[in-house]
């Protein structure tokens, strides 16, 4: 069957090739994480100092929900299949946009900054409202996959930008083509992560399951992801 080799090739890609590629292209992924973290800390600091900033960034509807001490995610519970589908589509759109924006160089950095700022502002606003546990027990089960996927997608965008800006000894077109190949394969690996994250966010994260169970699932998924990315596909003698 013609499907056999294709499916086999895909299995090898995800089992062996992808984790090796991730480790090779780790620097731009770490840079994306650093940009996100700086923006998140800035968002938290500004919101802690000036609560009005949260209203400006999050909008009145979300702030009214926080003021009422209600999680805006409660509505997700009643629309689980629709929510899971919508969340996954949105997350994939964000990931692909972050990757594609790399061709503009500044685009990926800007989107990473915005996403980091947003989580910092939400974190500070919910903390002020005494909702920190509600927020982080919601975010953790899916966020341990969703956020690394976003960092990888942003890293792919930065790898694209690197190929464009710093071709080295290669002609710029060849440098961009080579970097684009690595970056697009890097992006491919985020798709399963975002599919699983979207399903968890639609069906599990907003439920009334005890916070301890949500954190336990998040911890287990994160440990599995780290083991896969840093241990998968290692050749004999690879450090």
Coordinates of C-alpha atoms in Angstrom, one line a residue:
X1 CA 0.0 0.0 0.0
X2 CA 1.2 3.5 -0.8
X3 CA 0.1 4.6 2.6
X4 CA 2.5 2.4 4.5
X5 CA 5.8 4.2 3.7
X6 CA 4.1 7.6 4.2
X7 CA 2.7 6.7 7.6
X8 CA 6.0 5.0 8.5
X9 CA 8.0 8.1 7.4
X10 CA 5.7 10.3 9.6
X11 CA 6.2 8.0 12.6
X12 CA 10.0 8.2 12.2
X13 CA 9.8 12.0 11.8
X14 CA 7.9 12.4 15.1
X15 CA 9.7 9.7 17.0
X16 CA 13.3 10.4 16.0
X17 CA 13.8 13.3 13.5
X18 CA 11.7 15.9 15.3
X19 CA 13.3 15.8 18.7
X20 CA 16.8 15.9 17.1
X21 CA 15.7 18.9 15.0
X22 CA 14.3 20.6 18.2
X23 CA 17.7 20.3 19.9
X24 CA 19.5 21.6 16.8
X25 CA 17.3 24.7 16.6
X26 CA 17.1 25.3 20.4
X27 CA 18.7 28.8 20.5
X28 CA 15.9 30.7 18.7
X29 CA 13.3 28.7 20.7
X30 CA 15.1 29.8 24.0
X31 CA 15.2 33.4 22.6
X32 CA 11.4 33.3 22.0
X33 CA 10.9 32.0 25.6
X34 CA 13.1 34.9 26.9
X35 CA 11.1 37.5 24.9
X36 CA 7.8 36.0 26.2
X37 CA 9.1 35.9 29.8
X38 CA 10.3 39.5 29.7
X39 CA 6.9 40.7 28.3
X40 CA 5.0 38.6 30.9
X41 CA 7.0 40.1 33.8
X42 CA 6.5 43.6 32.4
X43 CA 2.7 43.0 32.0
X44 CA 2.6 41.7 35.6
X45 CA 4.6 44.6 37.0
X46 CA 2.6 47.3 35.2
X47 CA -0.8 45.8 36.1
X48 CA 0.3 45.4 39.7
X49 CA 1.2 49.1 39.8
X50 CA -1.7 50.3 37.7
X51 CA -4.9 48.1 37.7
X52 CA -6.4 50.3 35.0
X53 CA -3.8 48.9 32.5
X54 CA -5.5 45.5 32.8
X55 CA -8.8 47.0 31.7
X56 CA -7.1 48.6 28.7
X57 CA -5.5 45.4 27.6
X58 CA -8.2 42.8 28.5
X59 CA -11.3 44.9 27.7
X60 CA -14.3 45.7 29.9
X61 CA -16.1 42.3 29.5
X62 CA -13.2 40.2 30.7
X63 CA -12.5 42.6 33.5
X64 CA -16.1 42.6 34.7
X65 CA -15.9 38.8 34.9
X66 CA -12.7 39.1 37.0
X67 CA -14.3 41.8 39.2
X68 CA -17.2 39.3 39.8
X69 CA -14.6 36.7 40.8
X70 CA -15.8 34.5 37.9
X71 CA -13.6 32.7 35.4
X72 CA -14.5 33.8 31.9
X73 CA -13.8 30.2 30.9
X74 CA -16.9 28.8 32.5
X75 CA -18.9 29.1 29.3
X76 CA -16.5 26.6 27.7
X77 CA -17.9 23.8 29.8
X78 CA -21.3 23.9 28.1
X79 CA -19.9 23.8 24.6
X80 CA -17.1 21.2 24.9
X81 CA -16.8 19.9 21.3
X82 CA -17.3 23.3 19.8
X83 CA -14.9 24.9 22.3
X84 CA -12.2 22.3 21.7
X85 CA -12.5 22.7 18.0
X86 CA -12.4 26.5 18.2
X87 CA -9.5 26.6 20.7
X88 CA -7.4 24.2 18.5
X89 CA -8.1 26.2 15.4
X90 CA -7.2 29.4 17.2
X91 CA -4.0 28.0 18.6
X92 CA -2.9 26.6 15.3
X93 CA -3.6 30.0 13.7
X94 CA -1.4 31.7 16.3
X95 CA 1.4 29.1 15.8
X96 CA 1.3 29.4 12.0
X97 CA 1.1 33.2 12.2
X98 CA 4.1 33.4 14.5
X99 CA 6.1 31.2 12.0
X100 CA 5.1 33.1 8.9
X101 CA 5.7 36.5 10.6
X102 CA 9.4 35.5 10.7
X103 CA 9.8 36.6 7.1
X104 CA 9.1 40.2 8.3
X105 CA 11.8 39.7 11.0
X106 CA 10.0 41.9 13.6
X107 CA 6.6 40.2 13.2
X108 CA 7.5 37.1 15.3
X109 CA 9.1 39.2 18.0
X110 CA 6.1 41.5 18.2
X111 CA 3.6 38.6 18.5
X112 CA 5.7 36.9 21.1
X113 CA 5.8 40.1 23.1
X114 CA 2.0 40.5 22.8
X115 CA 1.3 37.0 24.0
X116 CA 3.7 37.3 26.9
X117 CA 2.2 40.7 27.9
X118 CA -1.3 39.2 27.8
X119 CA -0.5 36.3 30.2
X120 CA 1.3 38.7 32.5
X121 CA -1.6 41.1 32.7
X122 CA -4.2 38.3 33.1
X123 CA -2.0 36.7 35.9
X124 CA -1.7 40.0 37.8
X125 CA -5.4 40.9 37.4
X126 CA -6.6 37.5 38.6
X127 CA -4.0 37.5 41.5
X128 CA -5.4 40.9 42.6
X129 CA -8.9 39.5 42.5
X130 CA -7.9 36.4 44.6
X131 CA -8.3 34.1 41.6
X132 CA -4.8 33.0 41.1
X133 CA -5.6 29.3 41.9
X134 CA -8.6 29.3 39.6
X135 CA -6.5 30.8 36.7
X136 CA -3.4 28.6 37.0
X137 CA -5.4 25.4 37.7
X138 CA -7.2 26.1 34.5
X139 CA -4.1 27.0 32.5
X140 CA -1.7 24.3 33.7
X141 CA -3.3 21.1 32.1
X142 CA -3.2 22.4 28.6
X143 CA -0.7 25.2 29.0
X144 CA 2.2 22.8 29.5
X145 CA 1.8 21.8 25.9
X146 CA 0.3 24.9 24.4
X147 CA 3.0 27.3 25.6
X148 CA 6.0 25.2 24.5
X149 CA 4.2 24.8 21.1
X150 CA 3.9 28.6 20.8
X151 CA 7.6 29.0 21.8
X152 CA 8.6 26.4 19.2
X153 CA 6.5 28.2 16.5
X154 CA 8.0 31.5 17.5
X155 CA 11.5 29.9 17.4
X156 CA 10.7 28.7 13.9
X157 CA 9.8 32.2 12.9
X158 CA 13.1 33.5 14.4
X159 CA 15.0 30.8 12.5
X160 CA 13.4 32.0 9.3
X161 CA 14.4 35.5 10.2
X162 CA 18.0 34.4 11.0
X163 CA 18.2 32.7 7.5
X164 CA 17.2 35.9 5.9
X165 CA 19.3 38.3 7.9
X166 CA 22.5 36.2 8.5
X167 CA 23.1 34.1 5.4
X168 CA 26.8 33.6 6.3
X169 CA 28.7 32.1 3.3
X170 CA 25.6 31.1 1.5
X171 CA 23.7 33.2 -1.0
X172 CA 20.7 34.8 0.8
X173 CA 18.2 32.8 -1.2
X174 CA 19.9 29.5 -0.3
X175 CA 20.2 30.5 3.3
X176 CA 16.5 31.4 3.5
X177 CA 15.5 28.1 1.8
X178 CA 17.6 26.1 4.2
X179 CA 16.4 27.9 7.3
X180 CA 12.8 27.7 5.9
X181 CA 13.1 24.0 5.6
X182 CA 14.2 23.6 9.2
X183 CA 11.6 26.1 10.5
X184 CA 8.7 24.5 8.6
X185 CA 9.6 21.0 10.0
X186 CA 9.9 22.6 13.4
X187 CA 6.4 24.0 13.1
X188 CA 5.0 20.6 12.0
X189 CA 5.9 19.2 15.4
X190 CA 3.7 21.7 17.2
X191 CA 0.5 20.4 15.5
X192 CA 0.1 17.2 17.6
X193 CA 0.9 19.2 20.7
X194 CA -1.7 21.9 19.9
X195 CA -4.4 19.2 19.0
X196 CA -3.9 17.6 22.4
X197 CA -3.8 20.9 24.2
X198 CA -7.0 22.1 22.5
X199 CA -8.8 18.9 23.5
X200 CA -7.7 19.2 27.1
X201 CA -8.6 22.9 27.2
X202 CA -12.1 22.2 25.8
X203 CA -12.9 19.1 27.8
X204 CA -10.9 19.1 31.0
X205 CA -9.3 22.4 32.0
X206 CA -12.6 24.3 32.7
X207 CA -14.2 21.5 34.7
X208 CA -14.7 21.4 38.5
X209 CA -12.0 18.6 38.8
X210 CA -9.9 19.4 41.9
X211 CA -7.0 21.7 41.3
X212 CA -4.5 19.1 42.6
X213 CA -5.6 16.7 39.8
X214 CA -5.2 19.4 37.2
X215 CA -1.7 20.3 38.4
X216 CA -0.8 16.6 38.5
X217 CA -1.9 16.1 34.9
X218 CA 0.0 19.2 33.8
X219 CA 3.1 17.9 35.6
X220 CA 2.9 14.5 34.0
X221 CA 2.4 15.9 30.5
X222 CA 5.2 18.4 30.9
X223 CA 7.6 15.7 32.1
X224 CA 6.6 13.5 29.1
X225 CA 7.2 16.4 26.7
X226 CA 10.6 17.2 28.1
X227 CA 11.6 13.6 28.0
X228 CA 10.5 13.4 24.4
X229 CA 12.1 16.6 23.2
X230 CA 15.5 16.1 25.0
X231 CA 15.7 12.3 24.9
X232 CA 13.9 11.3 21.7
X233 CA 15.9 10.1 18.7
X234 CA 19.3 10.2 20.4
X235 CA 22.0 8.5 18.5
X236 CA 24.7 6.4 20.1
X237 CA 27.3 8.7 21.6
X238 CA 25.1 11.8 21.4
X239 CA 25.5 14.0 24.4

